[in-house]
mmCIF file of C-alpha atoms in Angstrom:
data_model
loop_
_atom_site.group_PDB
_atom_site.id
_atom_site.type_symbol
_atom_site.label_atom_id
_atom_site.label_comp_id
_atom_site.label_asym_id
_atom_site.label_seq_id
_atom_site.Cartn_x
_atom_site.Cartn_y
_atom_site.Cartn_z
ATOM 1 C CA ILE C 1 5.832 -20.591 -6.068
ATOM 2 C CA ALA C 2 9.619 -20.249 -6.159
ATOM 3 C CA PHE C 3 9.518 -18.337 -2.852
ATOM 4 C CA ARG C 4 7.470 -20.992 -1.048
ATOM 5 C CA ALA C 5 9.610 -23.761 -2.526
ATOM 6 C CA GLN C 6 12.856 -22.213 -1.232
ATOM 7 C CA ILE C 7 11.836 -20.646 2.056
ATOM 8 C CA PRO C 8 9.562 -22.576 4.449
ATOM 9 C CA LYS C 9 6.999 -20.885 6.646
ATOM 10 C CA ARG C 10 7.876 -21.319 10.313
ATOM 11 C CA ARG C 11 5.773 -21.123 13.445
ATOM 12 C CA CYS C 12 6.623 -19.975 16.940
ATOM 13 C CA ASN C 13 4.116 -20.613 19.717
ATOM 14 C CA ILE C 14 3.946 -17.855 22.339
ATOM 15 C CA LYS C 15 1.530 -18.671 25.175
ATOM 16 C CA GLY C 16 -0.819 -20.558 22.890
ATOM 17 C CA LYS C 17 -0.624 -18.058 20.016
ATOM 18 C CA ASP C 18 1.249 -18.864 16.805
ATOM 19 C CA TRP C 19 3.569 -16.313 15.239
ATOM 20 C CA LYS C 20 4.230 -17.217 11.585
ATOM 21 C CA TYR C 21 7.378 -16.061 9.844
ATOM 22 C CA PHE C 22 9.802 -16.491 6.954
ATOM 23 C CA GLN C 23 13.528 -16.201 7.602
ATOM 24 C CA PHE C 24 16.292 -15.865 5.040
ATOM 25 C CA GLY C 25 19.914 -14.757 5.080
ATOM 26 C CA PRO C 26 22.855 -15.063 7.516
ATOM 27 C CA THR C 27 21.515 -15.563 11.032
ATOM 28 C CA HIS C 28 24.641 -14.313 12.836
ATOM 29 C CA VAL C 29 23.745 -10.642 12.174
ATOM 30 C CA PRO C 30 20.806 -8.607 13.531
ATOM 31 C CA PRO C 31 17.818 -9.046 11.195
ATOM 32 C CA LEU C 32 15.422 -6.667 9.507
ATOM 33 C CA ILE C 33 11.962 -7.577 10.842
ATOM 34 C CA CYS C 34 9.126 -6.836 8.372
ATOM 35 C CA LEU C 35 5.756 -6.097 9.990
ATOM 36 C CA HIS C 36 2.608 -6.057 7.833
ATOM 37 C CA GLY C 37 -0.448 -3.810 7.940
ATOM 38 C CA THR C 38 -4.098 -4.534 8.738
ATOM 39 C CA SER C 39 -4.769 -6.629 5.630
ATOM 40 C CA GLY C 40 -1.303 -8.133 5.182
ATOM 41 C CA THR C 41 0.458 -11.388 5.968
ATOM 42 C CA ALA C 42 4.077 -12.504 6.129
ATOM 43 C CA GLU C 43 3.789 -13.528 2.462
ATOM 44 C CA THR C 44 3.285 -9.915 1.347
ATOM 45 C CA PHE C 45 7.024 -9.320 1.925
ATOM 46 C CA PHE C 46 8.151 -12.216 -0.261
ATOM 47 C CA CYS C 47 9.889 -9.847 -2.721
ATOM 48 C CA GLN C 48 12.021 -8.245 0.018
ATOM 49 C CA VAL C 49 12.827 -11.604 1.623
ATOM 50 C CA MET C 50 13.984 -13.094 -1.691
ATOM 51 C CA THR C 51 15.838 -10.013 -2.975
ATOM 52 C CA LEU C 52 17.619 -8.913 0.203
ATOM 53 C CA GLY C 53 18.140 -12.392 1.659
ATOM 54 C CA SER C 54 19.888 -13.545 -1.514
ATOM 55 C CA LYS C 55 22.200 -10.522 -1.279
ATOM 56 C CA GLY C 56 23.378 -11.449 2.192
ATOM 57 C CA TYR C 57 21.009 -9.515 4.459
ATOM 58 C CA HIS C 58 19.197 -11.220 7.336
ATOM 59 C CA ILE C 59 15.436 -10.781 6.728
ATOM 60 C CA ILE C 60 12.476 -11.982 8.787
ATOM 61 C CA ALA C 61 8.889 -11.404 7.600
ATOM 62 C CA ALA C 62 6.631 -11.910 10.613
ATOM 63 C CA GLN C 63 2.855 -12.360 10.959
ATOM 64 C CA HIS C 64 1.428 -11.785 14.408
ATOM 65 C CA PRO C 65 -1.535 -13.672 15.921
ATOM 66 C CA ASP C 66 -4.588 -12.020 17.480
ATOM 67 C CA TYR C 67 -3.776 -9.445 20.157
ATOM 68 C CA TRP C 68 -6.582 -7.162 21.279
ATOM 69 C CA ASP C 69 -4.610 -4.260 22.754
ATOM 70 C CA HIS C 70 -1.274 -2.593 22.063
ATOM 71 C CA LYS C 71 0.395 -3.630 25.318
ATOM 72 C CA SER C 72 -0.343 -7.314 24.695
ATOM 73 C CA TRP C 73 1.037 -7.012 21.157
ATOM 74 C CA VAL C 74 4.285 -5.456 22.413
ATOM 75 C CA ASN C 75 4.725 -8.166 25.043
ATOM 76 C CA GLY C 76 3.974 -10.891 22.484
ATOM 77 C CA PHE C 77 6.429 -9.433 19.956
ATOM 78 C CA SER C 78 9.137 -9.177 22.621
ATOM 79 C CA MET C 79 8.661 -12.849 23.586
ATOM 80 C CA PHE C 80 8.639 -13.846 19.902
ATOM 81 C CA LEU C 81 12.028 -12.168 19.336
ATOM 82 C CA ASN C 82 13.464 -13.835 22.438
ATOM 83 C CA GLU C 83 12.142 -17.226 21.318
ATOM 84 C CA ILE C 84 13.807 -17.029 17.884
ATOM 85 C CA GLY C 85 17.052 -15.701 19.376
ATOM 86 C CA VAL C 86 16.902 -12.061 18.236
ATOM 87 C CA GLU C 87 18.299 -9.574 20.742
ATOM 88 C CA LYS C 88 18.521 -6.460 18.538
ATOM 89 C CA CYS C 89 16.904 -5.768 15.196
ATOM 90 C CA HIS C 90 15.988 -3.284 12.501
ATOM 91 C CA ILE C 91 12.277 -2.940 11.740
ATOM 92 C CA LEU C 92 10.344 -2.261 8.547
ATOM 93 C CA GLY C 93 6.776 -1.382 9.534
ATOM 94 C CA VAL C 94 3.941 -0.905 7.048
ATOM 95 C CA SER C 95 0.790 0.975 8.111
ATOM 96 C CA LEU C 96 -0.407 -0.692 11.347
ATOM 97 C CA GLY C 97 2.900 -2.599 11.469
ATOM 98 C CA GLY C 98 4.781 0.713 11.615
ATOM 99 C CA PHE C 99 2.570 1.991 14.419
ATOM 100 C CA MET C 100 3.125 -1.192 16.433
ATOM 101 C CA ALA C 101 6.873 -0.969 15.734
ATOM 102 C CA LEU C 102 6.829 2.515 17.305
ATOM 103 C CA HIS C 103 5.012 1.091 20.351
ATOM 104 C CA TYR C 104 7.641 -1.639 20.709
ATOM 105 C CA ALA C 105 10.528 0.838 20.244
ATOM 106 C CA SER C 106 9.044 3.150 22.878
ATOM 107 C CA LYS C 107 9.187 0.302 25.433
ATOM 108 C CA HIS C 108 12.436 -1.320 24.251
ATOM 109 C CA PRO C 109 14.465 1.458 22.550
ATOM 110 C CA SER C 110 17.801 -0.290 23.087
ATOM 111 C CA ASN C 111 16.605 -3.334 21.119
ATOM 112 C CA VAL C 112 15.698 -1.357 17.970
ATOM 113 C CA LEU C 113 18.735 -0.389 15.894
ATOM 114 C CA SER C 114 16.778 1.497 13.211
ATOM 115 C CA MET C 115 13.312 1.750 11.644
ATOM 116 C CA ILE C 116 11.766 2.151 8.210
ATOM 117 C CA LEU C 117 8.174 3.406 8.298
ATOM 118 C CA CYS C 118 5.964 3.015 5.218
ATOM 119 C CA ASN C 119 2.485 4.611 5.015
ATOM 120 C CA SER C 120 2.533 4.608 8.796
ATOM 121 C CA PHE C 121 1.224 6.851 11.595
ATOM 122 C CA VAL C 122 1.916 7.936 15.196
ATOM 123 C CA ASP C 123 -1.647 7.892 16.568
ATOM 124 C CA THR C 124 -5.025 6.344 15.798
ATOM 125 C CA LYS C 125 -7.168 9.451 16.305
ATOM 126 C CA PRO C 126 -8.731 9.466 12.788
ATOM 127 C CA PHE C 127 -9.501 5.734 13.134
ATOM 128 C CA HIS C 128 -10.819 5.916 16.701
ATOM 129 C CA GLN C 129 -14.163 4.236 17.361
ATOM 130 C CA SER C 130 -16.290 3.884 20.496
ATOM 131 C CA SER C 131 -15.541 1.139 22.999
ATOM 132 C CA ALA C 132 -18.841 -0.549 22.110
ATOM 133 C CA TRP C 133 -17.795 -0.749 18.442
ATOM 134 C CA THR C 134 -14.323 -2.147 19.210
ATOM 135 C CA THR C 135 -15.879 -4.714 21.560
ATOM 136 C CA MET C 136 -18.264 -5.845 18.807
ATOM 137 C CA LEU C 137 -15.325 -6.448 16.427
ATOM 138 C CA GLY C 138 -14.560 -9.624 18.325
ATOM 139 C CA TYR C 139 -18.024 -11.015 17.589
ATOM 140 C CA MET C 140 -18.704 -9.869 14.032
ATOM 141 C CA PRO C 141 -18.578 -12.586 11.321
ATOM 142 C CA ASP C 142 -15.455 -12.785 9.181
ATOM 143 C CA PHE C 143 -17.276 -11.970 5.904
ATOM 144 C CA TYR C 144 -18.437 -8.628 7.378
ATOM 145 C CA LEU C 145 -14.937 -7.783 8.669
ATOM 146 C CA LYS C 146 -13.432 -8.629 5.276
ATOM 147 C CA LYS C 147 -15.992 -6.418 3.550
ATOM 148 C CA TYR C 148 -15.206 -3.623 6.029
ATOM 149 C CA ILE C 149 -11.507 -3.819 5.111
ATOM 150 C CA LEU C 150 -12.098 -4.260 1.367
ATOM 151 C CA ASP C 151 -14.300 -1.150 1.280
ATOM 152 C CA SER C 152 -11.214 0.901 2.135
ATOM 153 C CA PHE C 153 -9.167 -0.546 -0.733
ATOM 154 C CA PRO C 154 -8.440 1.679 -3.750
ATOM 155 C CA LYS C 155 -11.059 1.565 -6.483
ATOM 156 C CA GLY C 156 -11.262 2.689 -10.080
ATOM 157 C CA SER C 157 -8.613 2.559 -12.768
ATOM 158 C CA MET C 158 -4.993 2.088 -11.723
ATOM 159 C CA PRO C 159 -1.745 0.802 -13.282
ATOM 160 C CA VAL C 160 -1.729 -2.932 -13.913
ATOM 161 C CA ILE C 161 1.126 -3.584 -11.470
ATOM 162 C CA GLN C 162 -0.773 -1.812 -8.665
ATOM 163 C CA ALA C 163 -3.938 -3.737 -9.519
ATOM 164 C CA ASP C 164 -1.938 -6.983 -9.304
ATOM 165 C CA ALA C 165 -0.644 -5.910 -5.879
ATOM 166 C CA VAL C 166 -4.208 -5.243 -4.671
ATOM 167 C CA ASP C 167 -5.338 -8.628 -6.005
ATOM 168 C CA PHE C 168 -2.499 -10.369 -4.160
ATOM 169 C CA VAL C 169 -3.372 -8.663 -0.861
ATOM 170 C CA VAL C 170 -7.048 -9.559 -1.342
ATOM 171 C CA GLU C 171 -5.961 -13.171 -1.870
ATOM 172 C CA GLN C 172 -3.962 -13.052 1.374
ATOM 173 C CA LEU C 173 -6.884 -11.443 3.202
ATOM 174 C CA GLU C 174 -8.961 -14.535 2.449
ATOM 175 C CA THR C 175 -6.501 -16.654 4.486
ATOM 176 C CA LEU C 176 -7.107 -14.688 7.700
ATOM 177 C CA THR C 177 -9.443 -15.887 10.430
ATOM 178 C CA GLN C 178 -12.200 -13.922 12.150
ATOM 179 C CA ARG C 179 -9.969 -13.395 15.201
ATOM 180 C CA ASP C 180 -7.089 -12.138 13.041
ATOM 181 C CA LEU C 181 -9.330 -9.587 11.340
ATOM 182 C CA GLY C 182 -11.156 -8.511 14.492
ATOM 183 C CA SER C 183 -7.967 -8.025 16.522
ATOM 184 C CA ARG C 184 -6.246 -6.006 13.790
ATOM 185 C CA LEU C 185 -9.198 -3.682 13.369
ATOM 186 C CA THR C 186 -9.319 -3.328 17.150
ATOM 187 C CA LEU C 187 -5.652 -2.266 17.247
ATOM 188 C CA ASN C 188 -6.464 0.289 14.540
ATOM 189 C CA CYS C 189 -9.563 1.650 16.280
ATOM 190 C CA LEU C 190 -8.433 1.762 19.916
ATOM 191 C CA GLN C 191 -7.392 5.277 20.906
ATOM 192 C CA SER C 192 -3.618 5.287 21.204
ATOM 193 C CA SER C 193 -0.620 7.520 20.556
ATOM 194 C CA VAL C 194 3.162 7.373 20.889
ATOM 195 C CA GLU C 195 3.445 11.165 21.098
ATOM 196 C CA LYS C 196 4.870 11.194 24.620
ATOM 197 C CA TYR C 197 7.617 8.790 23.533
ATOM 198 C CA ILE C 198 8.709 10.860 20.514
ATOM 199 C CA PRO C 199 11.872 12.268 22.234
ATOM 200 C CA THR C 200 13.008 8.682 22.878
ATOM 201 C CA LEU C 201 12.048 7.494 19.399
ATOM 202 C CA GLN C 202 13.881 10.387 17.731
ATOM 203 C CA LYS C 203 17.172 8.909 18.944
ATOM 204 C CA ILE C 204 16.599 5.881 16.687
ATOM 205 C CA PRO C 205 17.653 6.256 13.014
ATOM 206 C CA VAL C 206 14.443 6.461 10.960
ATOM 207 C CA THR C 207 13.704 6.432 7.246
ATOM 208 C CA ILE C 208 10.190 7.366 6.132
ATOM 209 C CA LEU C 209 9.259 5.551 2.932
ATOM 210 C CA ASP C 210 6.148 6.872 1.204
ATOM 211 C CA THR C 211 4.541 7.065 -2.215
ATOM 212 C CA ILE C 212 3.694 10.292 -4.046
ATOM 213 C CA ASP C 213 0.469 9.036 -5.599
ATOM 214 C CA GLU C 214 -2.850 8.800 -3.795
ATOM 215 C CA VAL C 215 -3.216 6.337 -0.897
ATOM 216 C CA VAL C 216 -5.931 5.414 1.603
ATOM 217 C CA LEU C 217 -4.019 6.808 4.618
ATOM 218 C CA PRO C 218 -5.363 10.302 5.469
ATOM 219 C CA GLU C 219 -2.979 13.148 4.669
ATOM 220 C CA VAL C 220 -3.212 14.501 8.216
ATOM 221 C CA MET C 221 -1.720 11.266 9.567
ATOM 222 C CA ARG C 222 1.225 11.511 7.213
ATOM 223 C CA ASP C 223 1.862 15.099 8.326
ATOM 224 C CA ARG C 224 1.906 14.097 11.981
ATOM 225 C CA LEU C 225 4.450 11.385 11.268
ATOM 226 C CA TYR C 226 6.676 13.814 9.343
ATOM 227 C CA LYS C 227 6.520 16.407 12.109
ATOM 228 C CA SER C 228 7.318 13.800 14.761
ATOM 229 C CA PHE C 229 10.560 12.831 12.982
ATOM 230 C CA PRO C 230 12.023 16.036 11.490
ATOM 231 C CA LEU C 231 15.530 14.522 11.250
ATOM 232 C CA ALA C 232 14.357 11.346 9.526
ATOM 233 C CA LYS C 233 15.507 10.494 6.032
ATOM 234 C CA PHE C 234 12.803 10.511 3.379
ATOM 235 C CA ALA C 235 12.452 8.122 0.459
ATOM 236 C CA TYR C 236 9.663 8.760 -2.034
ATOM 237 C CA ILE C 237 8.316 6.391 -4.659
ATOM 238 C CA LYS C 238 6.564 8.090 -7.560
ATOM 239 C CA LYS C 239 3.996 5.380 -8.234
ATOM 240 C CA GLY C 240 3.505 2.697 -5.606
ATOM 241 C CA GLY C 241 -0.025 2.979 -4.278
ATOM 242 C CA ASP C 242 -0.948 1.488 -0.911
ATOM 243 C CA PHE C 243 1.298 -1.563 -1.325
ATOM 244 C CA PRO C 244 4.630 -0.298 -2.752
ATOM 245 C CA PHE C 245 6.507 -3.296 -1.314
ATOM 246 C CA LEU C 246 4.616 -5.322 -3.955
ATOM 247 C CA SER C 247 3.946 -2.917 -6.840
ATOM 248 C CA SER C 248 7.377 -1.193 -6.676
ATOM 249 C CA HIS C 249 9.316 -3.876 -4.846
ATOM 250 C CA MET C 250 12.643 -3.188 -6.584
ATOM 251 C CA GLU C 251 12.617 0.466 -5.509
ATOM 252 C CA VAL C 252 11.596 -0.477 -1.971
ATOM 253 C CA SER C 253 14.394 -3.064 -1.741
ATOM 254 C CA MET C 254 16.874 -0.476 -3.013
ATOM 255 C CA TYR C 255 15.789 2.087 -0.387
ATOM 256 C CA ILE C 256 16.022 -0.578 2.326
ATOM 257 C CA GLN C 257 19.621 -1.288 1.306
ATOM 258 C CA VAL C 258 20.425 2.447 1.341
ATOM 259 C CA HIS C 259 18.912 2.730 4.818
ATOM 260 C CA LEU C 260 20.810 -0.289 6.144
ATOM 261 C CA ARG C 261 24.108 0.921 4.728
ATOM 262 C CA GLY C 262 23.419 4.278 6.357
ATOM 263 C CA VAL C 263 23.427 2.529 9.745
ATOM 264 C CA ASN C 264 26.522 0.470 8.824
ATOM 265 C CA VAL C 265 24.744 -2.773 7.965
ATOM 266 C CA PHE C 266 26.289 -4.535 4.998
ATOM 267 C CA PRO C 267 25.736 -7.957 3.374
ATOM 268 C CA ASN C 268 26.928 -11.054 5.252
ATOM 269 C CA GLY C 269 27.747 -9.018 8.359
ATOM 270 C CA LEU C 270 30.767 -7.310 6.788
ATOM 271 C CA ASP C 271 31.966 -4.016 8.189
ATOM 272 C CA LYS C 272 32.220 -0.885 6.061
ATOM 273 C CA LYS C 273 35.882 -1.259 5.123
ATOM 274 C CA SER C 274 35.620 -4.972 4.317
ATOM 275 C CA TYR C 275 32.565 -4.402 2.144
ATOM 276 C CA ALA C 276 34.233 -1.470 0.364
ATOM 277 C CA LYS C 277 37.343 -3.561 -0.284
ATOM 278 C CA LYS C 278 35.296 -6.493 -1.569
ATOM 279 C CA SER C 279 33.218 -4.203 -3.793
ATOM 280 C CA GLY C 280 36.192 -2.165 -5.018
ATOM 281 C CA ILE C 281 34.941 1.100 -3.484
ATOM 282 C CA SER C 282 37.388 3.744 -2.257
ATOM 283 C CA LEU C 283 36.622 5.343 1.108
ATOM 284 C CA GLU C 284 39.565 7.754 1.209
ATOM 285 C CA SER C 285 37.652 10.833 0.069
ATOM 286 C CA LYS C 286 34.612 10.185 2.205
ATOM 287 C CA GLU C 287 34.322 11.703 5.664
ATOM 288 C CA VAL C 288 32.651 9.925 8.509
ATOM 289 C CA GLU C 289 29.380 11.632 9.374
ATOM 290 C CA LYS C 290 29.163 12.644 13.017
ATOM 291 C CA LYS C 291 25.934 13.165 14.855
ATOM 292 C CA PRO C 292 25.535 16.700 16.236
ATOM 293 C CA THR C 293 25.467 17.117 20.010
ATOM 294 C CA ASP C 294 25.069 20.896 20.318
ATOM 295 C CA PRO C 295 21.366 21.777 20.970
ATOM 296 C CA GLU C 296 21.537 24.824 18.679
ATOM 297 C CA GLU C 297 22.996 22.725 15.882
ATOM 298 C CA ILE C 298 20.272 20.130 16.353
ATOM 299 C CA LYS C 299 17.607 22.874 16.132
ATOM 300 C CA ARG C 300 19.235 24.259 12.993
ATOM 301 C CA LEU C 301 19.328 20.848 11.357
ATOM 302 C CA ALA C 302 15.740 20.193 12.407
ATOM 303 C CA LYS C 303 14.697 23.493 10.799
ATOM 304 C CA LEU C 304 16.519 22.586 7.580
ATOM 305 C CA ALA C 305 14.923 19.153 7.610
ATOM 306 C CA GLU C 306 11.488 20.712 8.099
ATOM 307 C CA GLU C 307 12.067 23.070 5.154
ATOM 308 C CA LYS C 308 13.209 20.137 3.040
ATOM 309 C CA ARG C 309 10.154 18.154 4.093
ATOM 310 C CA LYS C 310 7.832 21.041 3.179
ATOM 311 C CA LEU C 311 9.516 21.358 -0.216
ATOM 312 C CA GLU C 312 9.131 17.630 -0.862
ATOM 313 C CA GLU C 313 5.545 17.781 0.371
ATOM 314 C CA LYS C 314 4.869 20.663 -2.031
ATOM 315 C CA LYS C 315 6.320 18.649 -4.921
ATOM 316 C CA ARG C 316 4.243 15.649 -3.905
ATOM 317 C CA LYS C 317 1.044 17.735 -3.825
ATOM 318 C CA GLU C 318 1.895 19.307 -7.186
ATOM 319 C CA GLU C 319 2.388 15.834 -8.648
ATOM 320 C CA LYS C 320 -0.916 14.690 -7.165
ATOM 321 C CA GLU C 321 -2.656 17.776 -8.598
ATOM 322 C CA ARG C 322 -1.085 17.097 -11.985
ATOM 323 C CA GLN C 323 -2.353 13.513 -11.887
ATOM 324 C CA ARG C 324 -5.815 14.770 -10.879
ATOM 325 C CA LYS C 325 -5.942 17.170 -13.831
ATOM 326 C CA ILE C 326 -4.852 14.396 -16.190
ATOM 327 C CA MET C 327 -7.649 12.198 -14.865
ATOM 328 C CA GLU C 328 -10.162 15.048 -15.335
ATOM 329 C CA ILE C 329 -9.056 15.541 -18.953
ATOM 330 C CA ARG C 330 -9.361 11.800 -19.557
ATOM 331 C CA LYS C 331 -12.840 11.754 -18.021
ATOM 332 C CA LYS C 332 -13.962 14.697 -20.196
ATOM 333 C CA LYS C 333 -12.616 13.009 -23.316
ATOM 334 C CA GLN C 334 -14.326 9.778 -22.352
ATOM 335 C CA ALA C 335 -17.589 11.667 -21.717
ATOM 336 C CA LYS C 336 -17.389 13.204 -25.211
ATOM 337 C CA ILE C 337 -16.752 9.801 -26.741
ATOM 338 C CA ASP C 338 -19.677 8.309 -24.810
ATOM 339 C CA LYS C 339 -21.940 11.162 -25.921
ATOM 340 C CA LEU C 340 -20.881 10.694 -29.541
ATOM 341 C CA VAL C 341 -21.511 6.955 -29.340
ATOM 342 C CA GLU C 342 -24.947 7.583 -27.841
ATOM 343 C CA SER C 343 -25.855 10.080 -30.593
ATOM 344 C CA ILE C 344 -24.737 7.637 -33.305
ATOM 345 C CA ALA C 345 -26.710 4.858 -31.663
ATOM 346 C CA GLY C 346 -29.738 7.180 -31.533
ATOM 347 C CA LYS C 347 -29.483 7.915 -35.267
ATOM 348 C CA ASP C 348 -29.271 4.211 -36.001
ATOM 349 C CA ASP C 349 -32.438 3.660 -33.979
ATOM 350 C CA ASP C 350 -34.236 6.465 -35.904
ATOM 351 C CA GLU C 351 -33.176 4.955 -39.211
ATOM 352 C CA ASP C 352 -34.377 1.546 -38.099
ATOM 353 C CA VAL C 353 -37.752 3.038 -37.202
ATOM 354 C CA MET C 354 -37.959 4.929 -40.516
ATOM 355 C CA PHE C 355 -37.054 1.927 -42.626
ATOM 356 C CA GLY C 356 -39.385 -0.212 -40.596
ATOM 357 C CA GLU C 357 -42.296 2.121 -41.365
ATOM 358 C CA SER C 358 -41.399 2.289 -45.081
ATOM 359 C CA LYS C 359 -41.329 -1.485 -45.211
ATOM 360 C CA LYS C 360 -44.766 -1.575 -43.717
ATOM 361 C CA ARG C 361 -46.044 0.882 -46.342
ATOM 362 C CA ALA C 362 -44.216 -0.785 -49.281
ATOM 363 C CA PRO C 363 -46.957 -3.342 -50.158
ATOM 364 C CA LEU C 364 -49.356 -0.443 -50.912
ATOM 365 C CA ASN C 365 -47.095 0.754 -53.743
ATOM 366 C CA LYS C 366 -46.333 -2.666 -55.134
ATOM 367 C CA PRO C 367 -48.582 -4.620 -57.470
ATOM 368 C CA THR C 368 -49.935 -7.773 -55.966
ATOM 369 C CA GLU C 369 -49.369 -11.135 -57.498
ATOM 370 C CA THR C 370 -53.030 -11.245 -58.693
ATOM 371 C CA SER C 371 -52.701 -7.882 -60.524
ATOM 372 C CA ILE C 372 -50.055 -9.313 -62.846
ATOM 373 C CA PHE C 373 -52.582 -11.745 -64.271
ATOM 374 C CA ASP C 374 -55.412 -9.236 -64.292
ATOM 375 C CA GLU C 375 -57.084 -9.142 -67.713
ATOM 376 C CA ASP C 376 -57.919 -5.423 -67.366
ATOM 377 C CA PRO C 377 -54.757 -3.666 -66.072
ATOM 378 C CA GLU C 378 -56.218 -0.237 -66.705
ATOM 379 C CA GLU C 379 -58.424 -0.647 -63.653
ATOM 380 C CA ASP C 380 -55.298 -1.167 -61.401
ATOM 381 C CA GLU C 381 -53.312 1.626 -59.695
ATOM 382 C CA ALA C 382 -50.754 3.419 -61.832
ATOM 383 C CA ASP C 383 -47.266 1.963 -61.917
ATOM 384 C CA PRO C 384 -44.763 4.466 -60.418
ATOM 385 C CA MET C 385 -42.354 3.612 -63.233
ATOM 386 C CA GLY C 386 -44.954 4.020 -65.955
ATOM 387 C CA GLY C 387 -43.650 7.442 -67.090
ATOM 388 C CA MET C 388 -40.474 5.905 -68.397
#
């Protein structure tokens, strides 16, 4: 509520299609453009817009209209940036948004100053569907498309903050039209890859932001992204799920600031020295990092980065295995508890049956009301208590 009260949603019409966006922060510096995934909207980045915009960074959370192929999306995004007066920008791309950011950067590399890729990918091979299927996406009813997307959402028990994030995204999904849903699924399912543009894309500073816990994105797609950018910086969030920008928004905002400072972007458009002076930081002992130009040095650094990536990947898999074992132990304990509860409930049922039968037999052992007034009690059945 506070976000919507402070920052209005804007619209930009590009050839009859409305781009929706939120903008916050000083407009005289190149912005960070936030691009959502298949089920997202501009609102899903409200935490980053509020947090970073209030600190003096220029943030734009954009929501694209329906585009049915990657080329049209790139052209539409380029016209959108020109319309709102953005010549160069940094991009945060989540899932499909990251893939489309790579497409845009491959066509306009000079316009992209840096990129942050979260749960993203470099090709759609695992998602690829037949042309007949992708054509039908434009005609399927919205309730079916929503169900198709919701079926891929995480299920089962999860931390409360991740469950809240899922609920928020589901709420945003309900605001999307049939054309929005159909076009996004089409962009996901059309066969496409940026592999041939990787040498160009590697020249752009990249940070890969991922979560260690289990996500919907196939592991093979993560590996391809890592291998495509061996010199990228990696930022891992221990527990963030599929929507870390919501469930772990403070960590994500922190990593974004680290990334931006790494490419000399500081609050309110200050340069490095001015920001250090204002913040009381000494730069005397710090050396300026120079990018290597020697091919052998680049290969060496790429090898080191690959080893580091493998080590981090190993740690991530070990953590996932540890979490899996914990879940197995919990399931076994729960199964024992359920079994115990069932056995207790079974005993209670047996006792109910036993007492029910005894109650039915009880009148046979009890004297009737007429026997009390019988003049000849010796002819009645013996009293069980008569021996006392």
